[in-house]
Every structure is written in structure tokens, then in C-alpha cells.
Amino acid sequence: LLDGRRATTHWRHAATFARRYPRVRVEPDAIHVRDGRYVTSAGISAGIDLTLALVEDDHGADVARDIARELVVFLQRPGGQSQFSTAITTPPARSDLLRTLIASVLADPAAEHSLPAMAASAAVSPRHLTRLFTAELGTTPARWVERVRLDRAQQLLLAGHSVTSAARHSGLGTDETLRRAFARHLGTTPTHYRSRFTTTGGPVPALLRSGQPIEDD
């Protein structure tokens, strides 16, 4: 049924799937994929995302939104979004100092998280903090914080926020900074990202994973 078509599955089984069915165009990082009348998802929670998308197609956004609220889930992670977020892909930090710092950034990406501010919060020098990030996470503090903020900006855009609002509430600051981050990491613009992954093209008032929606300006 899927020969010559696009499909996805859970990341753990994507390579096996591709080997067993070489004529299927496997998209290993997608949450769910639609190719004509065929739909596939990446796992149990991804199946909920897919089901909400199908409900919205058949019965409209209001019904899908009510179901999402009842389930207390995000409406809706788009099918083409990555199965992984920065919070998920960040390896566990070995030091208590870094674990505490990571948790504080993930809890509030828009707060002051410059290198000097984070170093002061952790009571270490900026140089020492940079060494810790490089040794334990394989990246610099600035790059890691930018990816966390980019994840947050993606959530905000999909929830219907303007580019300006997403930039400010994610901690990226300005529209231009947001656009540069999208171009650097995702190869697209914020506006194109939202139009590609939001089926209605308009605001989607939904529960974000980090809490209640932020009011747009």
C-alpha cells in the first residue's frame, strides 16, 4: 500500500522500516505524514496529533480544539515537525550545577540567559560554564539557549502568535533575530513555517506544553 509513497514511523524503527520496505519513502523525523489517502504516525502520542488533524479536517477546528482541551494536549503538533525538541535531545548533564541551570532555562526561555547572567546564577566564571557546556552537552551556552528559544518560538507561532510576539515571548527579542534563527536552524522563515504547519492559517488558541497560552499583542 505504501510503495512509492511517503510514510513515517517511530524513530527507533525507521531504519528497519526503510530496509524492509525500500520502495517506501520513509521520513524518519516527522510526527505524522499524509500522502494522498494514506496516513502514518510516529507513535502513540503522534497518533493523537494525527487523529486531531483528521478530526479537524472532517469536523472543523472547534471540535478538534475541544477534544484537545479534554485530553489536555497541544493542538496541534504539525505532522512535519521534528519528533525531537531541544529538551528531549539534550543529553543528561552530569553536574548538579548544569542540571539546575538547564531546568531554569527550559522553564522560562525568555528570561535573561546571557553567558554572564547564567555564570553569575551558577556562581562560576563564564569560561568555566562554557567548558561545562562543551564537555557535557557538546555545544556552547549561547547556541543551546538559542535552540531552546527557537523551540518556544515554534510553539508560539503554531498557537497563532505574531512573529513579533513569538520573538519577544520566546526570548529571541526581535523579528530579525527570530528570522535569522529560523534561517540558520530550519532553513525557512517564521511566516512560511506557520503557514506550512497551521492548517487553518489563523490563530489556534491551545494549551502549550509549558502552560497556558500567552496573550498575543
Coordinates of C-alpha atoms in Angstrom, one line a residue:
L1 CA 0.0 0.0 0.0
L2 CA 2.8 2.4 0.8
D3 CA 5.2 1.5 -2.2
G4 CA 6.2 4.8 -3.8
R5 CA 4.6 6.9 -1.1
R6 CA 5.9 8.9 1.9
A7 CA 5.5 7.5 5.3
T8 CA 6.9 7.7 8.9
T9 CA 7.1 5.6 12.0
H10 CA 8.7 5.8 15.4
W11 CA 12.3 6.9 15.1
R12 CA 13.6 3.7 16.8
H13 CA 12.1 1.6 13.9
A14 CA 12.6 4.0 11.0
A15 CA 15.8 2.3 9.7
T16 CA 14.3 -1.2 10.0
F17 CA 11.2 0.0 8.2
A18 CA 13.3 1.6 5.4
R19 CA 15.3 -1.6 5.0
R20 CA 12.3 -3.9 4.9
Y21 CA 10.3 -1.7 2.5
P22 CA 12.8 0.0 0.2
R23 CA 10.1 1.3 -2.1
V24 CA 8.6 3.4 0.7
R25 CA 9.9 6.9 1.1
V26 CA 10.5 6.9 4.9
E27 CA 10.6 10.3 6.6
P28 CA 12.2 9.3 10.0
D29 CA 11.9 12.6 11.8
A30 CA 8.2 13.5 11.0
I31 CA 5.5 13.2 13.6
H32 CA 2.9 12.1 11.0
V33 CA 2.8 12.0 7.3
R34 CA -0.1 12.2 4.8
D35 CA 0.3 11.0 1.3
G36 CA -3.0 11.0 -0.5
R37 CA -5.4 8.8 1.3
Y38 CA -2.7 7.1 3.4
V39 CA -1.6 8.4 6.8
T40 CA 1.1 7.2 9.1
S41 CA 2.3 8.4 12.5
A42 CA 5.4 8.1 14.6
G43 CA 4.0 6.5 17.7
I44 CA 1.2 6.7 20.3
S45 CA 1.3 10.4 21.2
A46 CA 2.0 11.2 17.5
G47 CA -1.1 9.2 16.7
I48 CA -3.1 11.6 18.9
D49 CA -1.7 14.5 16.8
L50 CA -2.6 12.7 13.6
T51 CA -6.1 12.0 14.9
L52 CA -6.7 15.6 15.9
A53 CA -5.6 16.7 12.4
L54 CA -8.1 14.2 10.8
V55 CA -10.9 15.4 13.2
E56 CA -10.2 19.0 12.2
D57 CA -10.4 18.1 8.5
D58 CA -13.8 16.3 9.0
H59 CA -15.4 18.4 11.7
G60 CA -13.6 21.7 11.9
A61 CA -11.1 23.4 14.2
D62 CA -13.6 24.0 17.1
V63 CA -14.3 20.3 17.5
A64 CA -10.6 19.4 17.4
R65 CA -9.8 22.2 19.9
D66 CA -12.5 20.9 22.3
I67 CA -11.1 17.4 22.1
A68 CA -7.5 18.7 22.6
R69 CA -8.6 20.6 25.7
E70 CA -10.4 17.5 27.1
L71 CA -7.2 15.4 26.6
V72 CA -5.0 18.3 27.9
V73 CA -2.8 18.1 24.8
F74 CA -1.2 20.6 22.5
L75 CA -3.3 21.4 19.4
Q76 CA -1.6 20.6 17.4
R77 CA 1.9 19.5 16.7
P78 CA 2.2 19.6 12.9
G79 CA 3.0 16.5 11.0
G80 CA 6.2 17.8 9.5
Q81 CA 7.6 19.0 12.9
S82 CA 10.5 17.0 14.3
Q83 CA 9.9 14.1 16.7
F84 CA 12.6 15.7 18.8
S85 CA 12.9 19.0 20.8
T86 CA 15.9 20.5 22.3
A87 CA 14.7 19.5 25.8
I88 CA 14.4 15.9 24.6
T89 CA 17.7 15.7 22.7
T90 CA 19.8 17.5 25.3
P91 CA 21.9 14.7 27.0
P92 CA 21.6 14.4 30.8
A93 CA 24.1 16.7 32.5
R94 CA 26.4 15.0 34.9
S95 CA 26.9 18.0 37.2
D96 CA 24.1 19.3 39.6
L97 CA 25.1 22.8 38.6
L98 CA 24.4 22.3 34.9
R99 CA 21.2 20.3 35.6
T100 CA 19.8 23.1 37.7
L101 CA 20.8 25.7 35.1
I102 CA 19.2 23.7 32.2
A103 CA 16.0 23.3 34.1
S104 CA 15.7 27.1 34.7
V105 CA 16.3 27.9 31.1
L106 CA 13.7 25.3 29.9
A107 CA 11.2 26.7 32.5
D108 CA 11.5 30.3 31.2
P109 CA 13.4 30.7 27.9
A110 CA 12.5 34.4 27.7
A111 CA 14.4 35.3 30.9
E112 CA 17.9 36.7 31.0
H113 CA 20.1 33.9 29.9
S114 CA 23.2 35.6 28.6
L115 CA 26.5 33.9 29.4
P116 CA 27.4 36.4 32.2
A117 CA 23.9 36.1 33.7
M118 CA 24.0 32.3 33.7
A119 CA 27.5 32.2 35.1
A120 CA 26.6 34.5 37.9
S121 CA 23.5 32.4 38.7
A122 CA 25.6 29.3 38.8
A123 CA 28.4 31.1 40.8
V124 CA 31.1 30.2 38.3
S125 CA 33.1 32.1 35.7
P126 CA 31.8 32.4 32.2
R127 CA 34.8 30.5 31.0
H128 CA 34.2 27.6 33.4
L129 CA 30.5 27.5 32.4
T130 CA 31.4 27.4 28.7
R131 CA 33.8 24.5 29.4
L132 CA 31.0 22.6 31.2
F133 CA 28.6 23.1 28.3
T134 CA 31.2 21.9 25.8
A135 CA 32.2 18.9 27.8
E136 CA 28.7 17.7 28.9
L137 CA 26.4 18.9 26.1
G138 CA 28.8 19.3 23.2
T139 CA 27.8 22.9 22.4
T140 CA 28.2 26.4 23.8
P141 CA 25.7 28.1 26.2
A142 CA 24.6 30.6 23.6
R143 CA 23.9 28.0 21.0
W144 CA 22.0 25.8 23.4
V145 CA 19.9 28.7 24.7
E146 CA 19.1 29.8 21.1
R147 CA 17.8 26.3 20.3
V148 CA 15.6 26.3 23.4
R149 CA 14.2 29.7 22.4
L150 CA 13.7 28.6 18.9
D151 CA 11.6 25.6 20.1
R152 CA 9.5 28.0 22.2
A153 CA 9.1 30.4 19.2
Q154 CA 7.8 27.5 17.0
Q155 CA 5.2 26.6 19.6
L156 CA 4.1 30.2 19.9
L157 CA 3.8 30.6 16.1
L158 CA 1.7 27.5 15.8
A159 CA -0.5 28.7 18.6
G160 CA -1.4 31.8 16.5
H161 CA 1.1 34.4 17.8
S162 CA 2.5 37.1 15.5
V163 CA 6.2 37.0 14.6
T164 CA 6.8 39.9 16.9
S165 CA 5.1 38.3 19.8
A166 CA 6.8 35.0 19.3
A167 CA 10.2 36.7 19.1
R168 CA 9.6 38.6 22.3
H169 CA 8.0 35.9 24.4
S170 CA 10.5 33.2 23.3
G171 CA 13.4 35.4 24.4
L172 CA 14.8 35.8 20.8
G173 CA 13.9 39.5 21.1
T174 CA 13.3 41.0 17.7
D175 CA 11.7 39.9 14.4
E176 CA 15.1 40.0 12.7
T177 CA 16.8 37.8 15.4
L178 CA 13.9 35.3 15.1
R179 CA 14.2 35.3 11.3
R180 CA 17.9 34.6 11.5
A181 CA 17.4 31.8 13.9
F182 CA 14.8 30.2 11.7
A183 CA 17.0 30.5 8.6
R184 CA 20.1 29.2 10.4
H185 CA 18.4 26.1 12.0
L186 CA 15.3 25.4 10.0
G187 CA 16.1 26.8 6.5
T188 CA 12.9 28.7 6.3
T189 CA 11.1 31.9 7.6
P190 CA 8.8 32.2 10.6
T191 CA 5.9 33.1 8.3
H192 CA 6.4 30.3 5.9
Y193 CA 6.8 27.8 8.9
R194 CA 3.5 28.9 10.3
S195 CA 1.6 28.8 7.0
R196 CA 3.0 25.4 6.2
F197 CA 2.1 23.7 9.5
T198 CA -1.1 25.5 10.5
T199 CA -4.0 24.1 8.6
T200 CA -6.4 27.0 9.2
G201 CA -3.8 29.7 8.6
G202 CA -5.1 31.6 11.6
P203 CA -4.7 31.7 15.3
V204 CA -5.1 28.4 17.2
P205 CA -5.8 29.1 20.9
A206 CA -4.3 26.0 22.5
L207 CA -2.6 24.7 25.6
L208 CA 1.2 25.0 25.1
R209 CA 3.3 22.3 26.7
S210 CA 4.8 24.8 29.2
G211 CA 1.4 26.1 30.4
Q212 CA -1.4 28.4 29.3
P213 CA -1.2 30.5 26.1
I214 CA 0.4 33.9 26.3
E215 CA -1.8 36.7 25.1
D216 CA -0.8 38.0 21.7
D217 CA -0.4 41.7 21.1

